[in-house]
């Protein structure tokens, strides 16, 4: 069987899309034959290009743009998959080159049975017929538009090249438009990951807690420290009221960022430490009531400097309760910015309950702040993005919950609030050596464990139905395994998500850090929670069923939850 392929225009991302389409067809047993872009009327063919490419080739597709949009009003990630002109001619087209690649992957999912649940680096096998059977309706007049225009994953300290390259491939296949990395991570891995990002047309954001990258002597370009006494050489907050150092730092940032292909945004955050209330001293003026206004002013100055240099790079500030400092999260009386966007990150959230309907005073206060920032950014006509921790092994701990249900509710609520974008943080599991209950042992793969939440985030951010997302996730398991996995995922979410309720009461420790507790916490409540996790049902399959590779990984994950919760319970009891 042969399928004719027609690329309407050569472009690094469109060329890659065509390569991916040809690869997927070959893997499905279909021989691809590439034709010139002049042969647009070939029967039984697949045409690949942007909407503008289609228009230039005389192929009408504007009537298929959905949601009452025009090409000008549609989002950059909107795409379509339509049959046009009869005789088996299919158009895979997006508003941009990146969204055209999405259309190609959509075709692979719906018609070729391709699975993008886990990155290829896991080597999961899947049944193509199962993949095709997931779609009852193969209507070729289909239009796709995401629930949130900004959908990104954040990586701070993962220096594993193979993993990062595999994740970039996975992000594109799951229609994630942005990758956000710290300047330190980018500096170390840029040669490996930059080409992978660029050929997929992904947006790049640089920043995070990276201020020291531009102030330390260890900077790779040999830049000197701003002051001889190195006031920021230890973990302390920057003085954003002091303007003497900011011009030089902005120049260093501009110099570093100039020429980075695909750099869409700089999101540079303060140090990950609370603002103190002790007033000023020679090196550490930390007036909490003024900190946020000074920091926002710094980001505005950075934006102005970039514009003067002719660099079209967006800038955003973060509102984040570092060290549980509400002064770094709440806007208070200060005005929002009309020049830079806002990223809202509430650390310590309980993922067992909705942020919108939560009796906790912390959660209510965080929700009030979120809604206040949303209203202010709307007034200022700036974008507002929420930062979530669905794949964070530190905040969620290694008692890591599946959160498909919570994420589905969150997406609906954030959409109703008018949130423009969502980011999801990926943090690896780091064991604590030589401590009881220090984390799962051999066989536990944190990369696999966060896969369920990461896949759910990617799909739900497009407005996919939760039951469909779950069905697709379960497709990596054999039919006989799926009922057991489905049952346990719901149970795990209900029991294990409760771990996050203790992050703020125990701060800076967590429920998995009994050795760090100094006060008088509710030990009975904590041990009761751990006992519920330890008593999760046993994972069972019929005796004649040989577990798949996916089920084996799931078994290690579930058994790890049970065993580690049991160890931690005993550790808490012994410390009474």
Coordinates of C-alpha atoms in Angstrom, one line a residue:
X1 CA 0.0 0.0 0.0
X2 CA 1.3 3.4 -0.9
X3 CA 0.4 6.9 0.3
X4 CA 1.5 10.1 -1.6
X5 CA 2.8 12.9 0.5
X6 CA 3.0 16.6 -0.6
X7 CA 4.9 19.2 1.3
X8 CA 3.6 22.7 0.4
X9 CA 6.7 24.6 1.5
X10 CA 10.1 23.8 2.8
X11 CA 10.7 25.0 6.4
X12 CA 12.7 23.4 9.2
X13 CA 9.6 22.4 11.2
X14 CA 7.5 21.5 8.1
X15 CA 10.4 19.4 6.8
X16 CA 10.5 17.6 10.1
X17 CA 6.8 17.1 10.1
X18 CA 7.0 15.4 6.7
X19 CA 9.9 13.2 8.0
X20 CA 7.7 12.2 11.0
X21 CA 4.7 11.5 8.8
X22 CA 6.8 9.3 6.5
X23 CA 8.2 7.5 9.4
X24 CA 4.8 6.8 11.0
X25 CA 3.4 5.5 7.7
X26 CA 6.4 3.2 7.2
X27 CA 6.0 1.8 10.7
X28 CA 2.3 1.1 9.9
X29 CA 3.3 -0.8 6.8
X30 CA 2.4 2.0 4.3
X31 CA 4.9 3.1 1.8
X32 CA 5.2 6.9 1.6
X33 CA 6.0 8.6 -1.8
X34 CA 6.9 12.3 -1.6
X35 CA 5.8 14.5 -4.5
X36 CA 6.5 18.1 -5.5
X37 CA 4.4 20.8 -4.0
X38 CA 3.2 21.5 -7.6
X39 CA 1.3 18.2 -7.6
X40 CA -1.4 19.3 -5.2
X41 CA -4.2 17.4 -7.0
X42 CA -2.7 13.9 -6.5
X43 CA -5.4 11.5 -5.4
X44 CA -5.1 9.5 -2.2
X45 CA -2.5 12.0 -0.9
X46 CA -1.7 13.8 2.3
X47 CA -0.9 17.5 2.0
X48 CA 1.2 19.2 4.7
X49 CA 1.5 22.9 5.2
X50 CA 0.2 26.0 7.1
X51 CA -3.1 27.6 6.3
X52 CA -1.3 30.3 4.4
X53 CA 0.6 27.6 2.4
X54 CA -2.8 26.1 1.5
X55 CA -4.1 29.5 0.4
X56 CA -1.1 30.1 -1.8
X57 CA -1.5 26.7 -3.4
X58 CA -5.2 27.4 -4.1
X59 CA -6.5 24.9 -1.6
X60 CA -9.5 26.2 0.3
X61 CA -9.4 25.4 4.0
X62 CA -10.6 28.6 5.7
X63 CA -14.2 27.3 5.9
X64 CA -13.0 24.5 8.2
X65 CA -11.6 27.0 10.9
X66 CA -13.7 26.3 13.9
X67 CA -14.9 28.2 17.0
X68 CA -16.2 31.1 14.9
X69 CA -12.6 32.1 14.2
X70 CA -10.9 33.7 11.2
X71 CA -7.3 32.9 10.3
X72 CA -6.3 36.2 12.0
X73 CA -8.2 35.5 15.2
X74 CA -7.3 31.9 15.6
X75 CA -4.6 30.9 18.1
X76 CA -1.2 30.0 16.9
X77 CA -1.6 26.4 17.9
X78 CA -4.9 25.8 16.1
X79 CA -4.9 23.1 13.4
X80 CA -7.1 21.0 11.2
X81 CA -7.3 17.6 9.6
X82 CA -9.8 17.7 6.7
X83 CA -10.7 15.8 3.5
X84 CA -10.8 18.2 0.6
X85 CA -11.6 17.7 -3.1
X86 CA -12.6 14.0 -2.7
X87 CA -10.6 11.0 -3.9
X88 CA -8.9 10.5 -0.5
X89 CA -7.0 13.8 -0.4
X90 CA -6.3 14.8 3.3
X91 CA -5.0 18.2 4.4
X92 CA -2.9 18.4 7.6
X93 CA -2.6 22.1 8.3
X94 CA -2.0 24.5 11.2
X95 CA -2.0 28.2 11.6
X96 CA 1.8 28.0 12.2
X97 CA 4.5 25.5 11.4
X98 CA 4.4 24.1 14.9
X99 CA 0.7 23.5 14.8
X100 CA 1.1 21.8 11.4
X101 CA 3.4 19.3 13.2
X102 CA 0.6 18.8 15.7
X103 CA -1.8 18.0 12.8
X104 CA 0.7 15.3 11.6
X105 CA 0.9 13.7 15.0
X106 CA -2.9 13.9 15.3
X107 CA -3.1 11.9 12.0
X108 CA -0.7 9.4 13.5
X109 CA -2.8 8.9 16.6
X110 CA -6.2 8.7 14.9
X111 CA -5.4 6.7 11.8
X112 CA -2.2 4.9 12.4
X113 CA -2.7 3.9 16.0
X114 CA 0.4 5.7 17.3
X115 CA 0.8 6.1 21.0
X116 CA 2.5 9.1 22.7
X117 CA 1.6 8.3 26.3
X118 CA 5.3 7.8 27.4
X119 CA 8.5 9.1 25.7
X120 CA 10.1 6.6 23.3
X121 CA 13.1 6.3 25.7
X122 CA 10.9 3.9 27.8
X123 CA 10.5 1.5 24.9
X124 CA 6.9 0.8 25.7
X125 CA 5.2 -1.5 23.2
X126 CA 1.7 -0.7 22.1
X127 CA -0.9 -2.3 19.9
X128 CA -1.8 -0.2 16.8
X129 CA -5.3 -1.6 16.6
X130 CA -5.9 -0.6 20.2
X131 CA -4.7 2.9 19.3
X132 CA -7.1 3.1 16.3
X133 CA -10.0 1.7 18.3
X134 CA -9.7 4.6 20.8
X135 CA -11.3 6.8 18.2
X136 CA -14.9 5.9 17.4
X137 CA -15.3 9.0 15.2
X138 CA -12.8 9.3 12.4
X139 CA -14.4 12.4 10.9
X140 CA -11.8 14.0 8.7
X141 CA -13.4 17.4 9.0
X142 CA -11.8 18.1 12.4
X143 CA -10.6 21.3 13.9
X144 CA -8.5 21.5 17.1
X145 CA -7.9 24.5 19.4
X146 CA -6.3 24.3 22.9
X147 CA -8.0 25.3 26.1
X148 CA -5.0 27.3 27.0
X149 CA -2.8 29.0 24.4
X150 CA 0.3 28.7 26.7
X151 CA 1.1 25.2 27.7
X152 CA 4.6 24.5 29.0
X153 CA 6.8 22.2 31.0
X154 CA 9.5 23.5 33.4
X155 CA 12.8 21.8 34.0
X156 CA 15.2 23.3 36.5
X157 CA 18.0 20.8 37.5
X158 CA 17.7 17.7 35.2
X159 CA 21.1 17.5 33.5
X160 CA 20.3 14.2 31.8
X161 CA 20.8 14.8 28.0
X162 CA 19.0 11.6 26.8
X163 CA 16.1 12.3 29.1
X164 CA 15.8 15.9 28.0
X165 CA 16.0 15.1 24.3
X166 CA 13.4 12.3 24.8
X167 CA 11.1 14.7 26.7
X168 CA 11.3 17.4 24.0
X169 CA 10.2 14.8 21.4
X170 CA 7.4 13.7 23.8
X171 CA 6.3 17.3 24.5
X172 CA 5.9 18.1 20.8
X173 CA 3.9 14.8 20.2
X174 CA 1.6 15.8 23.0
X175 CA 1.1 19.4 21.6
X176 CA 3.0 21.2 24.4
X177 CA 4.1 24.5 22.9
X178 CA 6.8 25.7 25.3
X179 CA 9.8 24.3 27.2
X180 CA 11.0 26.4 30.1
X181 CA 14.5 25.8 31.5
X182 CA 16.9 27.6 33.9
X183 CA 19.8 29.5 32.5
X184 CA 22.1 27.0 34.2
X185 CA 20.4 24.0 32.6
X186 CA 20.4 25.7 29.2
X187 CA 24.0 26.6 29.4
X188 CA 25.0 23.1 30.0
X189 CA 22.7 21.3 27.5
X190 CA 22.1 23.9 24.8
X191 CA 24.2 22.2 22.1
X192 CA 22.1 19.0 22.6
X193 CA 18.6 20.4 23.1
X194 CA 18.6 23.5 21.0
X195 CA 18.4 21.7 17.6
X196 CA 15.6 19.5 18.9
X197 CA 13.6 22.4 20.1
X198 CA 14.1 24.5 17.0
X199 CA 13.1 21.8 14.4
X200 CA 9.8 21.3 16.3
X201 CA 9.1 25.0 16.4
X202 CA 8.7 25.0 20.2
X203 CA 8.8 28.2 22.2
X204 CA 11.7 28.6 24.6
X205 CA 11.6 30.3 28.0
X206 CA 14.8 30.9 30.0
X207 CA 14.9 31.9 33.6
X208 CA 13.8 30.4 36.9
X209 CA 15.9 31.0 40.0
X210 CA 18.9 31.9 37.8
X211 CA 19.9 35.4 39.0
X212 CA 23.2 34.1 40.3
X213 CA 24.1 32.8 36.8
X214 CA 24.7 36.5 35.9
X215 CA 26.4 37.6 39.1
X216 CA 28.8 34.8 40.1
X217 CA 32.5 34.6 39.3
X218 CA 31.9 31.1 38.1
X219 CA 29.9 32.4 35.2
X220 CA 31.1 30.5 32.0
X221 CA 32.0 33.8 30.3
X222 CA 34.3 34.7 33.2
X223 CA 32.1 37.7 34.2
X224 CA 33.3 39.3 37.5
X225 CA 31.2 39.5 40.6
X226 CA 29.2 42.6 41.1
X227 CA 30.8 43.4 44.4
X228 CA 34.0 42.3 46.0
X229 CA 32.2 41.1 49.2
X230 CA 29.9 38.8 47.2
X231 CA 26.7 39.7 49.1
X232 CA 24.7 37.1 47.1
X233 CA 27.2 34.2 47.4
X234 CA 25.0 32.6 50.0
X235 CA 21.3 31.9 49.8
X236 CA 19.8 35.4 50.5
X237 CA 17.4 37.6 48.6
X238 CA 18.5 40.2 46.1
X239 CA 17.9 43.8 46.9
X240 CA 15.7 45.0 44.0
X241 CA 15.5 48.5 45.6
X242 CA 19.2 48.9 44.9
X243 CA 19.5 50.1 41.3
X244 CA 23.3 50.1 41.2
X245 CA 23.8 46.5 40.1
X246 CA 20.8 46.2 37.8
X247 CA 22.0 47.9 34.7
X248 CA 25.1 45.6 34.5
X249 CA 23.0 42.5 35.1
X250 CA 20.5 43.5 32.3
X251 CA 23.5 44.0 29.9
X252 CA 24.8 40.6 30.8
X253 CA 21.4 39.0 30.2
X254 CA 21.0 40.8 26.9
X255 CA 24.5 39.7 25.8
X256 CA 23.8 36.1 26.7
X257 CA 20.4 35.9 25.1
X258 CA 21.2 37.7 21.8
X259 CA 21.1 35.1 19.0
X260 CA 19.4 32.3 20.9
X261 CA 17.0 30.9 18.3
X262 CA 13.4 30.5 19.4
X263 CA 13.8 32.4 22.6
X264 CA 10.3 33.6 23.3
X265 CA 10.5 34.8 26.9
X266 CA 12.7 35.5 29.9
X267 CA 11.1 34.6 33.2
X268 CA 13.8 35.4 35.8
X269 CA 12.8 34.9 39.4
X270 CA 14.1 36.1 42.8
X271 CA 16.0 33.6 45.0
X272 CA 14.0 30.8 46.4
X273 CA 14.0 32.1 49.9
X274 CA 11.5 34.1 52.0
X275 CA 11.7 37.9 52.2
X276 CA 12.7 38.8 55.8
X277 CA 11.1 41.4 57.9
X278 CA 14.2 42.6 59.6
X279 CA 14.6 45.8 57.6
X280 CA 17.8 46.9 55.9
X281 CA 21.5 46.3 56.4
X282 CA 24.6 46.9 54.2
X283 CA 24.1 43.9 52.0
X284 CA 20.6 42.7 52.6
X285 CA 17.8 45.3 52.5
X286 CA 14.8 43.0 52.7
X287 CA 11.8 45.2 53.4
X288 CA 9.0 42.8 52.7
X289 CA 6.4 45.4 52.1
X290 CA 8.4 46.8 49.2
X291 CA 10.1 43.8 47.8
X292 CA 7.6 42.8 45.1
X293 CA 7.4 46.3 43.7
X294 CA 11.1 46.5 43.4
X295 CA 11.4 43.1 41.7
X296 CA 8.6 43.9 39.2
X297 CA 10.4 47.2 38.4
X298 CA 13.6 45.2 37.7
X299 CA 11.7 43.0 35.2
X300 CA 10.3 46.1 33.5
X301 CA 13.7 47.6 33.2
X302 CA 14.9 44.3 31.6
X303 CA 12.1 44.5 29.1
X304 CA 13.0 48.1 28.2
X305 CA 16.6 47.2 27.8
X306 CA 15.8 44.3 25.5
X307 CA 13.6 46.6 23.4
X308 CA 16.3 49.2 23.1
X309 CA 18.6 46.4 21.8
X310 CA 15.9 45.4 19.2
X311 CA 15.3 42.0 20.9
X312 CA 11.7 40.9 20.6
X313 CA 11.7 38.8 23.8
X314 CA 8.8 38.8 26.2
X315 CA 9.5 39.2 30.0
X316 CA 7.4 38.1 32.9
X317 CA 7.6 38.4 36.7
X318 CA 6.6 35.7 39.1
X319 CA 4.4 36.0 42.1
X320 CA 5.6 33.2 44.3
X321 CA 5.4 32.5 48.1
X322 CA 9.1 31.5 48.4
X323 CA 9.7 30.2 51.9
X324 CA 5.9 30.7 52.5
X325 CA 6.4 34.5 52.2
X326 CA 3.0 35.9 51.4
X327 CA 4.5 39.3 50.6
X328 CA 6.1 37.6 47.5
X329 CA 2.8 36.2 46.3
X330 CA 0.1 38.7 47.2
X331 CA -0.1 42.0 45.2
X332 CA -1.2 44.1 48.2
X333 CA -1.4 47.8 47.3
X334 CA 1.1 47.8 44.5
X335 CA 0.0 48.2 40.9
X336 CA 0.5 45.5 38.4
X337 CA 2.7 45.9 35.4
X338 CA 1.6 47.2 32.0
X339 CA 4.8 46.0 30.4
X340 CA 5.5 42.5 31.6
X341 CA 3.3 39.4 32.2
X342 CA 2.6 37.6 35.4
X343 CA 3.3 34.0 36.5
X344 CA 1.5 32.9 39.6
X345 CA 3.0 30.1 41.6
X346 CA 1.5 29.0 45.0
X347 CA 3.7 26.6 46.8
X348 CA 2.2 24.3 49.4
X349 CA -1.1 23.7 47.8
X350 CA -3.1 20.6 48.9
X351 CA -3.9 18.6 45.8
X352 CA -6.5 16.5 47.6
X353 CA -9.0 19.3 47.2
X354 CA -10.1 22.0 44.7
X355 CA -8.5 25.4 45.2
X356 CA -11.9 26.9 44.5
X357 CA -13.7 25.0 47.2
X358 CA -11.3 24.6 50.1
X359 CA -11.8 25.4 53.8
X360 CA -8.1 25.8 54.5
X361 CA -7.2 29.4 55.3
X362 CA -4.0 29.0 53.3
X363 CA -5.9 27.8 50.2
X364 CA -8.5 30.6 50.5
X365 CA -5.8 33.2 50.8
X366 CA -3.9 31.8 47.8
X367 CA -7.2 31.8 45.7
X368 CA -7.9 35.4 46.7
X369 CA -4.4 36.3 45.5
X370 CA -4.8 34.4 42.3
X371 CA -8.1 36.1 41.4
X372 CA -6.7 39.5 42.4
X373 CA -3.7 39.0 40.0
X374 CA -6.0 37.8 37.3
X375 CA -8.2 40.9 37.6
X376 CA -5.1 43.2 37.7
X377 CA -3.4 41.6 34.6
X378 CA -6.7 41.8 32.7
X379 CA -7.0 45.5 33.5
X380 CA -3.4 46.0 32.4
X381 CA -3.9 43.8 29.3
X382 CA -1.1 41.4 30.2
X383 CA -1.0 37.7 30.1
X384 CA -1.6 35.6 33.3
X385 CA -0.2 32.1 33.7
X386 CA -0.5 29.7 36.6
X387 CA 2.4 27.5 37.6
X388 CA 1.6 24.0 38.9
X389 CA 3.5 21.2 40.5
X390 CA 1.8 18.1 39.0
X391 CA 5.1 16.4 38.2
X392 CA 7.2 17.7 41.1
X393 CA 8.8 14.9 43.2
X394 CA 9.8 17.4 45.9
X395 CA 6.4 19.1 46.6
X396 CA 4.4 16.0 45.9
X397 CA 7.2 13.9 47.5
X398 CA 8.1 10.3 46.5
X399 CA 4.7 9.3 47.9
X400 CA 3.7 10.5 44.5
X401 CA 0.0 10.7 43.6
X402 CA -1.7 10.2 40.3
X403 CA -3.7 13.4 39.8
X404 CA -5.9 12.9 36.7
X405 CA -9.1 13.8 38.5
X406 CA -7.6 16.9 40.2
X407 CA -6.1 18.2 37.0
X408 CA -9.3 17.8 35.1
X409 CA -11.1 19.9 37.8
X410 CA -8.3 22.5 37.8
X411 CA -8.3 22.9 34.1
X412 CA -12.0 23.7 34.1
X413 CA -11.7 26.1 37.0
X414 CA -8.7 27.9 35.6
X415 CA -10.5 28.2 32.2
X416 CA -13.5 29.7 33.9
X417 CA -11.3 32.2 35.7
X418 CA -9.8 33.3 32.4
X419 CA -6.3 32.0 33.0
X420 CA -4.2 32.4 29.8
X421 CA -1.7 29.6 30.3
X422 CA -0.5 26.8 32.5
X423 CA 3.0 25.6 33.3
X424 CA 3.9 22.2 34.9
X425 CA 7.1 21.7 36.9
X426 CA 9.1 18.5 36.6
X427 CA 11.4 17.8 39.5
X428 CA 13.2 14.4 39.9
X429 CA 13.2 12.2 43.0
X430 CA 16.4 12.7 45.0
X431 CA 16.9 10.0 47.7
X432 CA 18.0 10.8 51.2
X433 CA 20.8 8.3 52.0
X434 CA 21.1 6.4 55.2
X435 CA 17.7 7.4 56.6
X436 CA 14.7 5.2 57.4
X437 CA 11.9 5.9 54.9
X438 CA 14.3 7.8 52.7
X439 CA 12.5 6.9 49.5
X440 CA 11.9 3.9 47.2
X441 CA 14.7 1.7 46.4
X442 CA 16.0 -0.1 43.3
X443 CA 13.6 -0.3 40.5
X444 CA 11.6 2.9 41.2
X445 CA 11.8 5.2 38.1
X446 CA 10.6 8.7 38.9
X447 CA 10.6 9.5 35.2
X448 CA 7.9 6.8 34.7
X449 CA 6.1 7.7 37.9
X450 CA 5.3 11.3 36.8
X451 CA 4.3 10.2 33.3
X452 CA 0.6 9.8 34.2
X453 CA 0.3 13.3 35.5
X454 CA 2.4 14.8 32.7
X455 CA 0.4 13.0 30.0
X456 CA -2.8 14.1 31.7
X457 CA -1.6 17.7 31.9
X458 CA -0.7 17.8 28.2
X459 CA -4.0 16.4 27.0
X460 CA -6.3 18.2 29.5
X461 CA -4.8 21.5 28.6
X462 CA -6.3 21.0 25.1
X463 CA -9.8 20.4 26.7
X464 CA -9.8 16.7 26.0
X465 CA -12.5 14.9 28.0
X466 CA -11.1 13.3 31.2
X467 CA -12.5 9.9 30.5
X468 CA -10.9 10.0 27.0
X469 CA -7.5 11.0 28.6
X470 CA -7.7 8.1 31.1
X471 CA -8.7 5.7 28.3
X472 CA -5.6 6.8 26.3
X473 CA -3.3 6.5 29.3
X474 CA -4.6 2.9 29.9
X475 CA -3.8 2.0 26.3
X476 CA -0.2 1.3 27.2
X477 CA -1.4 -1.6 29.3
X478 CA -2.9 -4.9 28.0
X479 CA -6.7 -5.2 28.0
X480 CA -6.6 -7.6 31.0
X481 CA -4.4 -5.2 33.0
X482 CA -6.5 -2.0 32.4
X483 CA -9.4 -2.6 34.9
X484 CA -6.9 -3.1 37.7
X485 CA -4.8 -0.1 36.8
X486 CA -7.9 2.1 36.5
X487 CA -9.2 1.0 39.9
X488 CA -5.9 1.7 41.6
X489 CA -5.3 5.0 40.0
X490 CA -8.5 6.4 41.5
X491 CA -7.7 4.9 44.9
X492 CA -4.1 6.3 44.8
X493 CA -5.3 9.8 44.0
X494 CA -7.8 9.8 46.9
X495 CA -5.3 8.5 49.5
X496 CA -1.9 9.7 48.4
X497 CA -2.8 13.3 47.4
X498 CA -3.4 13.9 51.2
X499 CA 0.3 14.0 51.7
X500 CA 0.4 17.5 50.2
X501 CA -1.9 18.8 52.9
X502 CA 1.1 18.7 55.3
X503 CA 3.5 20.7 53.3
X504 CA 2.6 24.1 54.9
X505 CA 1.9 22.9 58.4
X506 CA 5.3 21.1 58.5
X507 CA 7.3 23.6 56.5
X508 CA 10.2 23.5 55.7
X509 CA 9.8 19.8 56.3
X510 CA 7.2 17.5 54.6
X511 CA 5.3 14.4 55.8
X512 CA 8.2 12.3 54.4
X513 CA 10.8 14.2 56.6
X514 CA 10.1 13.1 60.2
X515 CA 13.8 13.5 61.0
X516 CA 13.5 17.3 60.4
X517 CA 10.5 18.0 62.6
X518 CA 11.2 20.2 65.6
X519 CA 7.8 21.3 66.8
X520 CA 4.7 19.4 67.9
X521 CA 2.9 18.4 64.7
X522 CA -0.3 16.3 64.5
X523 CA 1.5 13.0 64.6
X524 CA -1.7 11.1 64.9
X525 CA -3.1 12.7 61.7
X526 CA 0.1 12.0 59.8
X527 CA 0.4 8.4 60.8
X528 CA -3.2 7.8 60.1
X529 CA -2.7 9.1 56.6
X530 CA 0.4 7.0 56.1
X531 CA -1.5 3.9 57.3
X532 CA -4.2 4.5 54.7
X533 CA -1.5 4.6 51.9
X534 CA 0.2 1.5 53.3
X535 CA -3.1 -0.3 53.1
X536 CA -3.6 0.3 49.4
X537 CA -5.1 -2.9 47.8
X538 CA -2.7 -5.4 46.5
X539 CA -2.1 -5.3 42.7
X540 CA -3.4 -8.5 41.2
X541 CA -3.7 -10.1 37.8
X542 CA -5.1 -13.5 36.8
X543 CA -2.4 -16.2 37.3
X544 CA -2.1 -17.0 33.6
X545 CA -1.4 -13.3 32.6
X546 CA 2.2 -12.3 31.9
X547 CA 2.5 -8.7 33.0
X548 CA 3.5 -6.2 30.3
X549 CA 6.5 -3.8 30.8
X550 CA 4.1 -1.0 31.6
X551 CA 2.3 -3.1 34.3
X552 CA 5.6 -4.1 35.8
X553 CA 6.6 -0.4 36.2
X554 CA 3.1 0.3 37.7
X555 CA 3.6 -2.6 40.1
X556 CA 6.9 -1.2 41.3
X557 CA 5.3 2.2 41.7
X558 CA 2.3 0.9 43.8
X559 CA 4.4 -1.4 45.9
X560 CA 6.8 1.5 46.5
X561 CA 3.9 3.7 47.8
X562 CA 2.8 1.0 50.2
X563 CA 6.2 0.0 51.5
X564 CA 7.5 3.6 52.0
X565 CA 4.3 4.7 53.7
X566 CA 4.7 1.8 56.1
X567 CA 8.3 2.7 56.9
X568 CA 7.4 6.3 57.4
X569 CA 4.5 5.5 59.7
X570 CA 6.9 3.5 61.9
X571 CA 9.4 6.3 61.9
X572 CA 6.8 8.8 63.0
X573 CA 5.6 6.5 65.7
X574 CA 9.1 5.9 67.0
X575 CA 9.7 9.7 67.2
X576 CA 6.8 10.3 69.6

